[in-house]
mmCIF file of N, CA and C in Angstrom:
data_model
loop_
_atom_site.group_PDB
_atom_site.id
_atom_site.type_symbol
_atom_site.label_atom_id
_atom_site.label_comp_id
_atom_site.label_asym_id
_atom_site.label_seq_id
_atom_site.Cartn_x
_atom_site.Cartn_y
_atom_site.Cartn_z
ATOM 1 N N SER M 1 -125.807 157.269 -265.546
ATOM 2 C CA SER M 1 -126.856 156.247 -265.620
ATOM 3 C C SER M 1 -126.479 155.190 -266.650
ATOM 4 N N TRP M 2 -127.139 154.056 -266.586
ATOM 5 C CA TRP M 2 -126.838 152.976 -267.531
ATOM 6 C C TRP M 2 -127.177 153.401 -268.962
ATOM 7 N N ASP M 3 -128.261 154.166 -269.140
ATOM 8 C CA ASP M 3 -128.628 154.631 -270.481
ATOM 9 C C ASP M 3 -127.495 155.426 -271.100
ATOM 10 N N ARG M 4 -126.949 156.351 -270.325
ATOM 11 C CA ARG M 4 -125.880 157.190 -270.863
ATOM 12 C C ARG M 4 -124.643 156.358 -271.161
ATOM 13 N N HIS M 5 -124.341 155.412 -270.287
ATOM 14 C CA HIS M 5 -123.187 154.539 -270.518
ATOM 15 C C HIS M 5 -123.363 153.765 -271.826
ATOM 16 N N ALA M 6 -124.551 153.219 -272.046
ATOM 17 C CA ALA M 6 -124.806 152.435 -273.258
ATOM 18 C C ALA M 6 -124.713 153.316 -274.501
ATOM 19 N N GLU M 7 -125.251 154.530 -274.408
ATOM 20 C CA GLU M 7 -125.183 155.436 -275.563
ATOM 21 C C GLU M 7 -123.737 155.765 -275.902
ATOM 22 N N ARG M 8 -122.917 156.005 -274.868
ATOM 23 C CA ARG M 8 -121.504 156.303 -275.113
ATOM 24 C C ARG M 8 -120.825 155.117 -275.761
ATOM 25 N N TRP M 9 -121.136 153.906 -275.281
ATOM 26 C CA TRP M 9 -120.513 152.706 -275.810
ATOM 27 C C TRP M 9 -120.871 152.526 -277.292
ATOM 28 N N VAL M 10 -122.154 152.702 -277.605
ATOM 29 C CA VAL M 10 -122.602 152.553 -278.997
ATOM 30 C C VAL M 10 -121.953 153.625 -279.868
ATOM 31 N N ALA M 11 -121.893 154.858 -279.375
ATOM 32 C CA ALA M 11 -121.294 155.952 -280.144
ATOM 33 C C ALA M 11 -119.812 155.685 -280.385
ATOM 34 N N ALA M 12 -119.138 155.111 -279.397
ATOM 35 C CA ALA M 12 -117.713 154.816 -279.545
ATOM 36 C C ALA M 12 -117.489 153.656 -280.509
ATOM 37 N N ALA M 13 -118.410 152.706 -280.520
ATOM 38 C CA ALA M 13 -118.243 151.519 -281.362
ATOM 39 C C ALA M 13 -118.578 151.820 -282.821
ATOM 40 N N GLU M 14 -119.469 152.761 -283.045
ATOM 41 C CA GLU M 14 -119.991 153.007 -284.393
ATOM 42 C C GLU M 14 -118.887 153.305 -285.418
ATOM 43 N N PRO M 15 -118.019 154.318 -285.203
ATOM 44 C CA PRO M 15 -116.995 154.627 -286.219
ATOM 45 C C PRO M 15 -116.050 153.457 -286.451
ATOM 46 N N LYS M 16 -115.695 152.747 -285.391
ATOM 47 C CA LYS M 16 -114.779 151.615 -285.548
ATOM 48 C C LYS M 16 -115.409 150.542 -286.424
ATOM 49 N N ARG M 17 -116.713 150.293 -286.223
ATOM 50 C CA ARG M 17 -117.365 149.254 -287.012
ATOM 51 C C ARG M 17 -117.383 149.654 -288.485
ATOM 52 N N MET M 18 -117.637 150.934 -288.765
ATOM 53 C CA MET M 18 -117.678 151.383 -290.152
ATOM 54 C C MET M 18 -116.312 151.194 -290.810
ATOM 55 N N VAL M 19 -115.250 151.592 -290.104
ATOM 56 C CA VAL M 19 -113.902 151.430 -290.656
ATOM 57 C C VAL M 19 -113.608 149.952 -290.868
ATOM 58 N N HIS M 20 -113.959 149.144 -289.898
ATOM 59 C CA HIS M 20 -113.709 147.709 -289.959
ATOM 60 C C HIS M 20 -114.431 147.095 -291.156
ATOM 61 N N LEU M 21 -115.688 147.483 -291.354
ATOM 62 C CA LEU M 21 -116.463 146.931 -292.464
ATOM 63 C C LEU M 21 -115.843 147.298 -293.800
ATOM 64 N N GLY M 22 -115.226 148.477 -293.886
ATOM 65 C CA GLY M 22 -114.625 148.906 -295.140
ATOM 66 C C GLY M 22 -113.503 147.982 -295.588
ATOM 67 N N ASP M 23 -112.881 147.282 -294.628
ATOM 68 C CA ASP M 23 -111.744 146.425 -294.951
ATOM 69 C C ASP M 23 -112.140 144.970 -295.187
ATOM 70 N N LEU M 24 -113.415 144.654 -294.944
ATOM 71 C CA LEU M 24 -113.830 143.256 -295.045
ATOM 72 C C LEU M 24 -114.175 142.877 -296.480
ATOM 73 N N PRO M 25 -113.910 141.608 -296.841
ATOM 74 C CA PRO M 25 -114.389 141.102 -298.138
ATOM 75 C C PRO M 25 -115.912 141.143 -298.184
ATOM 76 N N GLU M 26 -116.458 141.149 -299.379
ATOM 77 C CA GLU M 26 -117.906 141.324 -299.547
ATOM 78 C C GLU M 26 -118.703 140.257 -298.808
ATOM 79 N N SER M 27 -118.261 139.005 -298.866
ATOM 80 C CA SER M 27 -119.031 137.927 -298.237
ATOM 81 C C SER M 27 -119.078 138.104 -296.725
ATOM 82 N N LEU M 28 -117.960 138.489 -296.126
ATOM 83 C CA LEU M 28 -117.937 138.716 -294.679
ATOM 84 C C LEU M 28 -118.781 139.918 -294.319
ATOM 85 N N ARG M 29 -118.753 140.937 -295.178
ATOM 86 C CA ARG M 29 -119.541 142.144 -294.906
ATOM 87 C C ARG M 29 -121.032 141.801 -294.899
ATOM 88 N N GLU M 30 -121.453 140.955 -295.838
ATOM 89 C CA GLU M 30 -122.868 140.561 -295.890
ATOM 90 C C GLU M 30 -123.246 139.770 -294.643
ATOM 91 N N ARG M 31 -122.366 138.866 -294.215
ATOM 92 C CA ARG M 31 -122.651 138.073 -293.021
ATOM 93 C C ARG M 31 -122.731 138.982 -291.801
ATOM 94 N N HIS M 32 -121.839 139.957 -291.723
ATOM 95 C CA HIS M 32 -121.848 140.899 -290.601
ATOM 96 C C HIS M 32 -123.131 141.728 -290.601
ATOM 97 N N ALA M 33 -123.549 142.157 -291.790
ATOM 98 C CA ALA M 33 -124.773 142.955 -291.892
ATOM 99 C C ALA M 33 -125.980 142.141 -291.412
ATOM 100 N N ALA M 34 -125.956 140.836 -291.653
ATOM 101 C CA ALA M 34 -127.057 139.986 -291.208
ATOM 102 C C ALA M 34 -127.046 139.834 -289.686
ATOM 103 N N LEU M 35 -125.860 139.816 -289.091
ATOM 104 C CA LEU M 35 -125.749 139.661 -287.638
ATOM 105 C C LEU M 35 -125.976 140.969 -286.901
ATOM 106 N N ASN M 36 -125.681 142.075 -287.564
ATOM 107 C CA ASN M 36 -125.677 143.372 -286.894
ATOM 108 C C ASN M 36 -126.953 143.692 -286.117
ATOM 109 N N PRO M 37 -128.143 143.516 -286.700
ATOM 110 C CA PRO M 37 -129.371 143.824 -285.942
ATOM 111 C C PRO M 37 -129.471 143.010 -284.650
ATOM 112 N N LEU M 38 -128.973 141.777 -284.675
ATOM 113 C CA LEU M 38 -129.007 140.944 -283.468
ATOM 114 C C LEU M 38 -128.082 141.520 -282.405
ATOM 115 N N LEU M 39 -126.919 142.002 -282.839
ATOM 116 C CA LEU M 39 -125.950 142.551 -281.887
ATOM 117 C C LEU M 39 -126.447 143.858 -281.293
ATOM 118 N N LEU M 40 -127.139 144.657 -282.103
ATOM 119 C CA LEU M 40 -127.555 145.985 -281.652
ATOM 120 C C LEU M 40 -128.880 145.951 -280.896
ATOM 121 N N LYS M 41 -129.622 144.872 -281.028
ATOM 122 C CA LYS M 41 -130.960 144.814 -280.439
ATOM 123 C C LYS M 41 -130.973 145.152 -278.943
ATOM 124 N N PRO M 42 -130.038 144.616 -278.135
ATOM 125 C CA PRO M 42 -130.069 144.943 -276.702
ATOM 126 C C PRO M 42 -129.932 146.438 -276.430
ATOM 127 N N PHE M 43 -129.309 147.171 -277.350
ATOM 128 C CA PHE M 43 -129.075 148.602 -277.135
ATOM 129 C C PHE M 43 -130.208 149.469 -277.671
ATOM 130 N N GLY M 44 -131.157 148.841 -278.369
ATOM 131 C CA GLY M 44 -132.247 149.618 -278.950
ATOM 132 C C GLY M 44 -132.991 150.441 -277.916
ATOM 133 N N GLY M 45 -133.218 149.862 -276.744
ATOM 134 C CA GLY M 45 -133.949 150.576 -275.701
ATOM 135 C C GLY M 45 -133.163 151.741 -275.134
ATOM 136 N N PHE M 46 -131.834 151.614 -275.106
ATOM 137 C CA PHE M 46 -131.010 152.665 -274.522
ATOM 138 C C PHE M 46 -130.891 153.857 -275.457
ATOM 139 N N ALA M 47 -130.934 153.593 -276.762
ATOM 140 C CA ALA M 47 -130.678 154.656 -277.735
ATOM 141 C C ALA M 47 -131.838 155.642 -277.807
ATOM 142 N N LYS M 48 -133.047 155.206 -277.407
ATOM 143 C CA LYS M 48 -134.221 156.069 -277.520
ATOM 144 C C LYS M 48 -134.176 157.208 -276.517
#
């Protein structure tokens, strides 16, 4: 189902994003943190 596909995609993306954020300068990390809720919003319904 689409829900399961979205959950798998989010689960696969999560560790990569954490590793990626660890390498970013502080200013970029803050900008990314501000954008993150916007990027994840479409998946909010699937994660429930």
